[in-house]
Short mmCIF file of C-alpha atoms and ligand atoms in Angstrom, two decimals:
data_model
loop_
_atom_site.label_atom_id
_atom_site.label_comp_id
_atom_site.label_asym_id
_atom_site.label_seq_id
_atom_site.Cartn_x
_atom_site.Cartn_y
_atom_site.Cartn_z
CA MET A 1 66.93 -46.18 -71.41
CA ALA A 2 69.01 -47.27 -68.39
CA ASN A 3 70.78 -50.59 -68.92
CA SER A 4 69.18 -53.60 -67.33
CA GLN A 5 72.18 -54.30 -65.06
CA ASP A 6 71.76 -50.86 -63.48
CA SER A 7 68.05 -51.34 -62.99
CA LEU A 8 68.68 -54.69 -61.36
CA GLY A 9 71.33 -53.17 -59.08
CA ASN A 10 68.95 -50.41 -58.05
CA HIS A 11 66.23 -52.90 -57.32
CA GLN A 12 68.54 -54.99 -55.18
CA ALA A 13 69.63 -51.92 -53.22
CA GLY A 14 65.98 -50.99 -52.81
CA ALA A 15 65.12 -54.45 -51.53
CA GLU A 16 67.94 -54.33 -48.98
CA ALA A 17 66.85 -50.91 -47.73
CA ALA A 18 63.30 -52.17 -47.45
CA MET A 19 64.48 -55.17 -45.41
CA THR A 20 66.23 -52.86 -42.95
CA ASP A 21 63.11 -50.74 -42.82
CA SER A 22 60.98 -53.76 -42.06
CA ALA A 23 62.20 -53.85 -38.45
CA LYS A 24 62.12 -50.07 -38.06
CA GLY A 25 59.64 -48.41 -35.82
CA ILE A 26 58.22 -51.50 -34.17
CA VAL A 27 57.74 -51.15 -30.46
CA LEU A 28 57.04 -54.43 -28.71
CA VAL A 29 55.78 -54.27 -25.12
CA LEU A 30 55.91 -57.33 -22.87
CA SER A 31 53.98 -57.14 -19.61
CA ALA A 32 53.01 -59.81 -17.10
CA PRO A 33 52.05 -60.24 -13.49
CA THR A 34 55.10 -61.16 -11.36
CA GLY A 35 56.02 -64.75 -12.12
CA GLY A 36 54.80 -64.56 -15.71
CA GLY A 37 58.37 -65.01 -16.92
CA LYS A 38 58.42 -62.05 -19.32
CA THR A 39 61.99 -61.02 -18.52
CA THR A 40 63.34 -64.45 -19.50
CA ILE A 41 61.35 -64.30 -22.74
CA ALA A 42 62.66 -60.77 -23.40
CA HIS A 43 66.28 -61.86 -22.97
CA ARG A 44 65.80 -64.86 -25.24
CA LEU A 45 64.39 -62.61 -27.98
CA VAL A 46 67.23 -60.14 -27.72
CA ASP A 47 69.90 -62.87 -27.60
CA SER A 48 68.48 -64.58 -30.69
CA GLY A 49 69.84 -61.67 -32.76
CA SER A 50 66.60 -61.04 -34.65
CA GLY A 51 67.01 -57.25 -34.72
CA VAL A 52 65.45 -56.78 -31.30
CA ARG A 53 66.93 -54.22 -28.94
CA PHE A 54 66.20 -54.29 -25.21
CA SER A 55 64.98 -50.96 -23.85
CA VAL A 56 66.99 -50.12 -20.73
CA SER A 57 64.68 -48.34 -18.30
CA HIS A 58 65.52 -45.77 -15.66
CA THR A 59 64.58 -46.68 -12.10
CA THR A 60 64.83 -45.24 -8.61
CA ARG A 61 65.24 -48.67 -7.01
CA SER A 62 68.67 -49.92 -5.92
CA PRO A 63 70.54 -52.48 -7.99
CA ARG A 64 70.13 -56.13 -6.99
CA PRO A 65 73.27 -58.28 -6.77
CA GLY A 66 74.61 -58.88 -10.26
CA GLU A 67 72.67 -56.03 -11.90
CA ARG A 68 74.74 -53.56 -13.90
CA ASP A 69 74.06 -49.86 -14.33
CA GLY A 70 73.33 -49.05 -17.96
CA VAL A 71 72.75 -52.71 -18.82
CA ASP A 72 69.83 -53.90 -16.66
CA TYR A 73 68.66 -50.42 -15.72
CA HIS A 74 69.91 -46.88 -15.46
CA PHE A 75 69.88 -46.52 -11.67
CA VAL A 76 69.09 -42.92 -10.67
CA ASN A 77 67.96 -41.12 -7.53
CA GLU A 78 64.52 -39.55 -7.03
CA ALA A 79 65.73 -36.04 -7.90
CA ALA A 80 67.29 -37.13 -11.19
CA PHE A 81 64.20 -39.14 -12.10
CA GLN A 82 61.90 -36.19 -11.29
CA ALA A 83 64.04 -33.85 -13.38
CA MET A 84 63.59 -36.16 -16.39
CA VAL A 85 59.83 -36.29 -15.75
CA ASP A 86 59.72 -32.48 -15.63
CA ARG A 87 61.64 -32.19 -18.89
CA GLY A 88 59.19 -34.62 -20.55
CA GLU A 89 61.97 -37.05 -21.38
CA PHE A 90 60.02 -40.24 -20.69
CA LEU A 91 57.93 -42.03 -23.28
CA GLU A 92 56.15 -43.52 -20.26
CA TRP A 93 56.81 -43.85 -16.56
CA ALA A 94 55.04 -45.41 -13.58
CA GLN A 95 55.33 -46.15 -9.91
CA VAL A 96 55.68 -49.92 -9.43
CA HIS A 97 55.99 -51.48 -5.94
CA SER A 98 57.12 -48.19 -4.30
CA HIS A 99 59.75 -47.31 -6.92
CA ARG A 100 59.57 -45.35 -10.12
CA TYR A 101 60.43 -46.77 -13.52
CA GLY A 102 60.47 -45.08 -16.91
CA THR A 103 61.36 -45.54 -20.57
CA HIS A 104 63.50 -42.68 -21.83
CA ARG A 105 62.54 -41.35 -25.28
CA SER A 106 66.15 -41.77 -26.42
CA GLU A 107 65.65 -45.57 -26.32
CA LEU A 108 63.08 -45.25 -29.10
CA ALA A 109 65.31 -42.93 -31.10
CA LYS A 110 68.33 -45.27 -30.83
CA ALA A 111 66.32 -48.29 -31.98
CA ALA A 112 64.80 -46.40 -34.92
CA GLU A 113 68.23 -45.10 -35.95
CA ARG A 114 69.58 -48.65 -36.10
CA GLY A 115 66.47 -50.13 -37.70
CA GLU A 116 65.84 -52.34 -34.69
CA THR A 117 62.66 -53.37 -32.94
CA LEU A 118 62.49 -51.93 -29.43
CA LEU A 119 61.47 -54.40 -26.75
CA LEU A 120 60.02 -52.94 -23.57
CA ASP A 121 59.77 -55.14 -20.46
CA ILE A 122 57.43 -52.89 -18.49
CA ASP A 123 54.31 -52.98 -16.32
CA VAL A 124 50.74 -52.54 -17.58
CA GLN A 125 50.46 -48.87 -16.59
CA GLY A 126 53.48 -48.19 -18.79
CA GLY A 127 52.17 -50.45 -21.57
CA LEU A 128 48.98 -48.42 -21.85
CA GLN A 129 50.91 -45.13 -21.94
CA VAL A 130 53.09 -46.51 -24.75
CA LYS A 131 49.99 -47.51 -26.71
CA SER A 132 48.59 -44.00 -26.56
CA ALA A 133 51.95 -42.39 -27.46
CA VAL A 134 52.77 -44.94 -30.19
CA PRO A 135 49.48 -46.43 -31.45
CA ALA A 136 51.31 -48.93 -33.67
CA ALA A 137 53.06 -50.45 -30.62
CA VAL A 138 52.38 -54.16 -30.16
CA LEU A 139 51.34 -55.09 -26.63
CA VAL A 140 51.82 -58.67 -25.45
CA PHE A 141 50.63 -59.86 -22.06
CA VAL A 142 52.37 -62.97 -20.71
CA LEU A 143 50.29 -65.19 -18.43
CA PRO A 144 51.52 -67.87 -16.06
CA PRO A 145 49.67 -71.13 -16.84
CA SER A 146 48.01 -71.50 -13.43
CA LEU A 147 47.90 -70.28 -9.83
CA GLU A 148 50.03 -73.27 -8.78
CA VAL A 149 52.78 -72.37 -11.25
CA LEU A 150 52.57 -68.68 -10.29
CA LEU A 151 52.93 -69.56 -6.58
CA ALA A 152 55.87 -71.86 -7.30
CA ARG A 153 57.63 -69.11 -9.32
CA LEU A 154 56.97 -66.52 -6.62
CA ALA A 155 58.23 -68.86 -3.88
CA LYS A 156 61.69 -68.61 -5.47
CA ARG A 157 61.65 -64.82 -4.98
CA ASN A 158 60.39 -64.95 -1.38
CA GLU A 159 63.88 -64.45 0.03
CA GLU A 160 64.41 -61.12 -1.78
CA PRO A 161 64.41 -58.21 0.67
CA GLY A 162 61.08 -56.39 0.67
CA PHE A 163 59.31 -59.16 -1.22
CA ASP A 164 55.73 -59.59 -0.03
CA LEU A 165 53.63 -62.39 -1.51
CA ALA A 166 50.24 -60.83 -0.70
CA THR A 167 51.27 -57.50 -2.30
CA ARG A 168 52.51 -59.29 -5.42
CA LEU A 169 49.29 -61.31 -5.76
CA GLY A 170 47.23 -58.14 -5.22
CA SER A 171 49.18 -56.42 -8.03
CA ALA A 172 48.72 -59.52 -10.21
CA LEU A 173 44.96 -59.21 -9.82
CA LYS A 174 45.03 -55.56 -10.91
CA GLU A 175 47.31 -56.31 -13.87
CA LEU A 176 45.15 -59.22 -15.03
CA GLU A 177 42.21 -56.84 -15.35
CA LEU A 178 44.11 -55.10 -18.14
CA ALA A 179 45.20 -58.24 -20.00
CA SER A 180 42.20 -57.96 -22.33
CA VAL A 181 43.27 -54.48 -23.44
CA TYR A 182 46.56 -55.89 -24.74
CA ASP A 183 46.83 -56.93 -28.40
CA TYR A 184 47.90 -60.48 -27.53
CA ASN A 185 47.85 -62.77 -24.49
CA ILE A 186 50.22 -65.70 -24.42
CA VAL A 187 50.59 -68.44 -21.81
CA ASN A 188 54.12 -69.11 -20.63
CA GLU A 189 54.00 -72.80 -19.76
CA ASP A 190 56.86 -73.88 -21.96
CA LEU A 191 59.56 -71.22 -22.46
CA ASP A 192 60.53 -72.25 -26.02
CA GLU A 193 56.92 -72.22 -27.09
CA ALA A 194 56.27 -68.82 -25.50
CA VAL A 195 59.36 -67.32 -27.16
CA GLY A 196 58.21 -68.83 -30.48
CA GLN A 197 54.80 -67.23 -30.08
CA VAL A 198 56.23 -63.78 -29.40
CA ARG A 199 58.52 -64.18 -32.42
CA LEU A 200 55.50 -65.03 -34.55
CA ILE A 201 53.66 -61.96 -33.27
CA LEU A 202 56.70 -59.86 -34.13
CA GLU A 203 57.01 -61.26 -37.63
CA THR A 204 53.30 -60.68 -38.27
CA SER A 205 53.53 -57.14 -36.92
CA ARG A 206 56.37 -56.38 -39.31
CA LEU A 207 53.95 -57.05 -42.15
CA ARG A 208 51.46 -54.39 -41.04
CA PRO A 209 51.52 -51.17 -43.08
CA SER A 210 52.80 -49.32 -40.02
CA GLY A 211 55.42 -52.00 -39.38
CA ILE A 212 56.89 -52.03 -42.85
CA SER A 213 57.49 -48.29 -42.81
CA GLY A 214 55.73 -47.18 -45.94
CA ARG A 215 56.93 -49.88 -48.30
CA ALA A 216 53.86 -49.34 -50.46
CA SER A 217 54.69 -45.64 -50.90
CA ARG A 218 58.36 -46.48 -51.54
CA LEU A 219 57.31 -48.90 -54.28
CA SER A 220 54.98 -46.26 -55.78
CA LYS A 221 57.87 -43.81 -55.89
CA ASP A 222 60.15 -46.43 -57.48
CA ILE A 223 57.55 -47.21 -60.16
CA SER A 224 57.03 -43.50 -60.94
CA HIS A 225 60.78 -42.98 -61.11
CA TRP A 226 61.22 -46.01 -63.39
CA LEU A 227 58.46 -44.78 -65.70
CA ARG A 228 60.07 -41.33 -65.92
CA SER A 229 63.60 -42.60 -66.44
CA HIS A 230 62.47 -45.04 -69.13
CA ASP A 231 60.45 -42.30 -70.76
CA VAL A 232 57.32 -44.39 -70.51
CA HIS A 233 54.09 -42.49 -70.17
CA ARG A 234 51.31 -43.76 -67.99
CA PRO A 235 48.25 -44.91 -69.93
P1 5GP B 1 61.94 -55.08 -11.14
O1 5GP B 1 62.18 -54.08 -10.05
O2 5GP B 1 61.54 -56.43 -10.57
O3 5GP B 1 63.07 -55.16 -12.11
O4 5GP B 1 60.67 -54.56 -11.97
C1 5GP B 1 59.45 -54.34 -11.36
C2 5GP B 1 58.41 -54.07 -12.41
O5 5GP B 1 58.66 -52.82 -13.06
C3 5GP B 1 58.34 -55.11 -13.52
O6 5GP B 1 56.99 -55.42 -13.80
C4 5GP B 1 58.95 -54.40 -14.68
O7 5GP B 1 58.47 -54.90 -15.92
C5 5GP B 1 58.50 -52.99 -14.45
N1 5GP B 1 59.31 -52.02 -15.20
C6 5GP B 1 60.62 -52.08 -15.48
N2 5GP B 1 60.99 -51.02 -16.20
C7 5GP B 1 59.88 -50.27 -16.40
C8 5GP B 1 59.63 -49.05 -17.09
O8 5GP B 1 60.47 -48.41 -17.68
N3 5GP B 1 58.36 -48.58 -17.05
C9 5GP B 1 57.35 -49.25 -16.40
N4 5GP B 1 56.13 -48.72 -16.47
N5 5GP B 1 57.56 -50.41 -15.74
C10 5GP B 1 58.81 -50.91 -15.75
#
């Protein structure tokens, strides 16, 4: 019979591995109409150090002032983007406001390797593609609290080149039609509260059988192994 110190050590190691596994494989999608504030929520989640990794998308649009290649986006030209589409390298991709955006499959692989949750800040077309490719993905739709707040948030972006209020509101209408398909809808009135709600959704998702990466089967294996090594026969 193995000594009890060894068994305890093994159990502790098992528990630590299981904790790492608990964040593995979760794909969290945040979508919102423009002005929903999802990007701010996304950055807060990543910065809080709770095992959440930001998925850096590829895009054909040009960098805005202050944006860094490889950090905010991977900025590529049309030909490079199309080549990646042709090679099937995107988990999802979509045309949004006259530019193309896509999530490279390697983002998913990197997050899984490190046992991190992958956070995608993408539009609804992309969100739905992710759901069909990764059914366990958790889709959260972030709503602005009212038209007044949405207009006030959009007014701040009115000076950006190419920004068109009517186009943005038209897109918002289309996106809102898909809000009910998402797993969760949250209202971003108070940023701290909204971040807290997404965190809660994430924690709950980690407890789903798909989120905890087969902990039940790992425990079954551990029990069978313990029974064998202690020469105990099942009744
Ligand atoms: P922006 O150009 O303002 O950074 O982003 C425009 C829109 O494209 C936002 O709604 C953003 O969430 C979305 N977006 C960014 N990256 C991706 C992506 O990889 N895939 C999809 N489908 N949408 C994305």
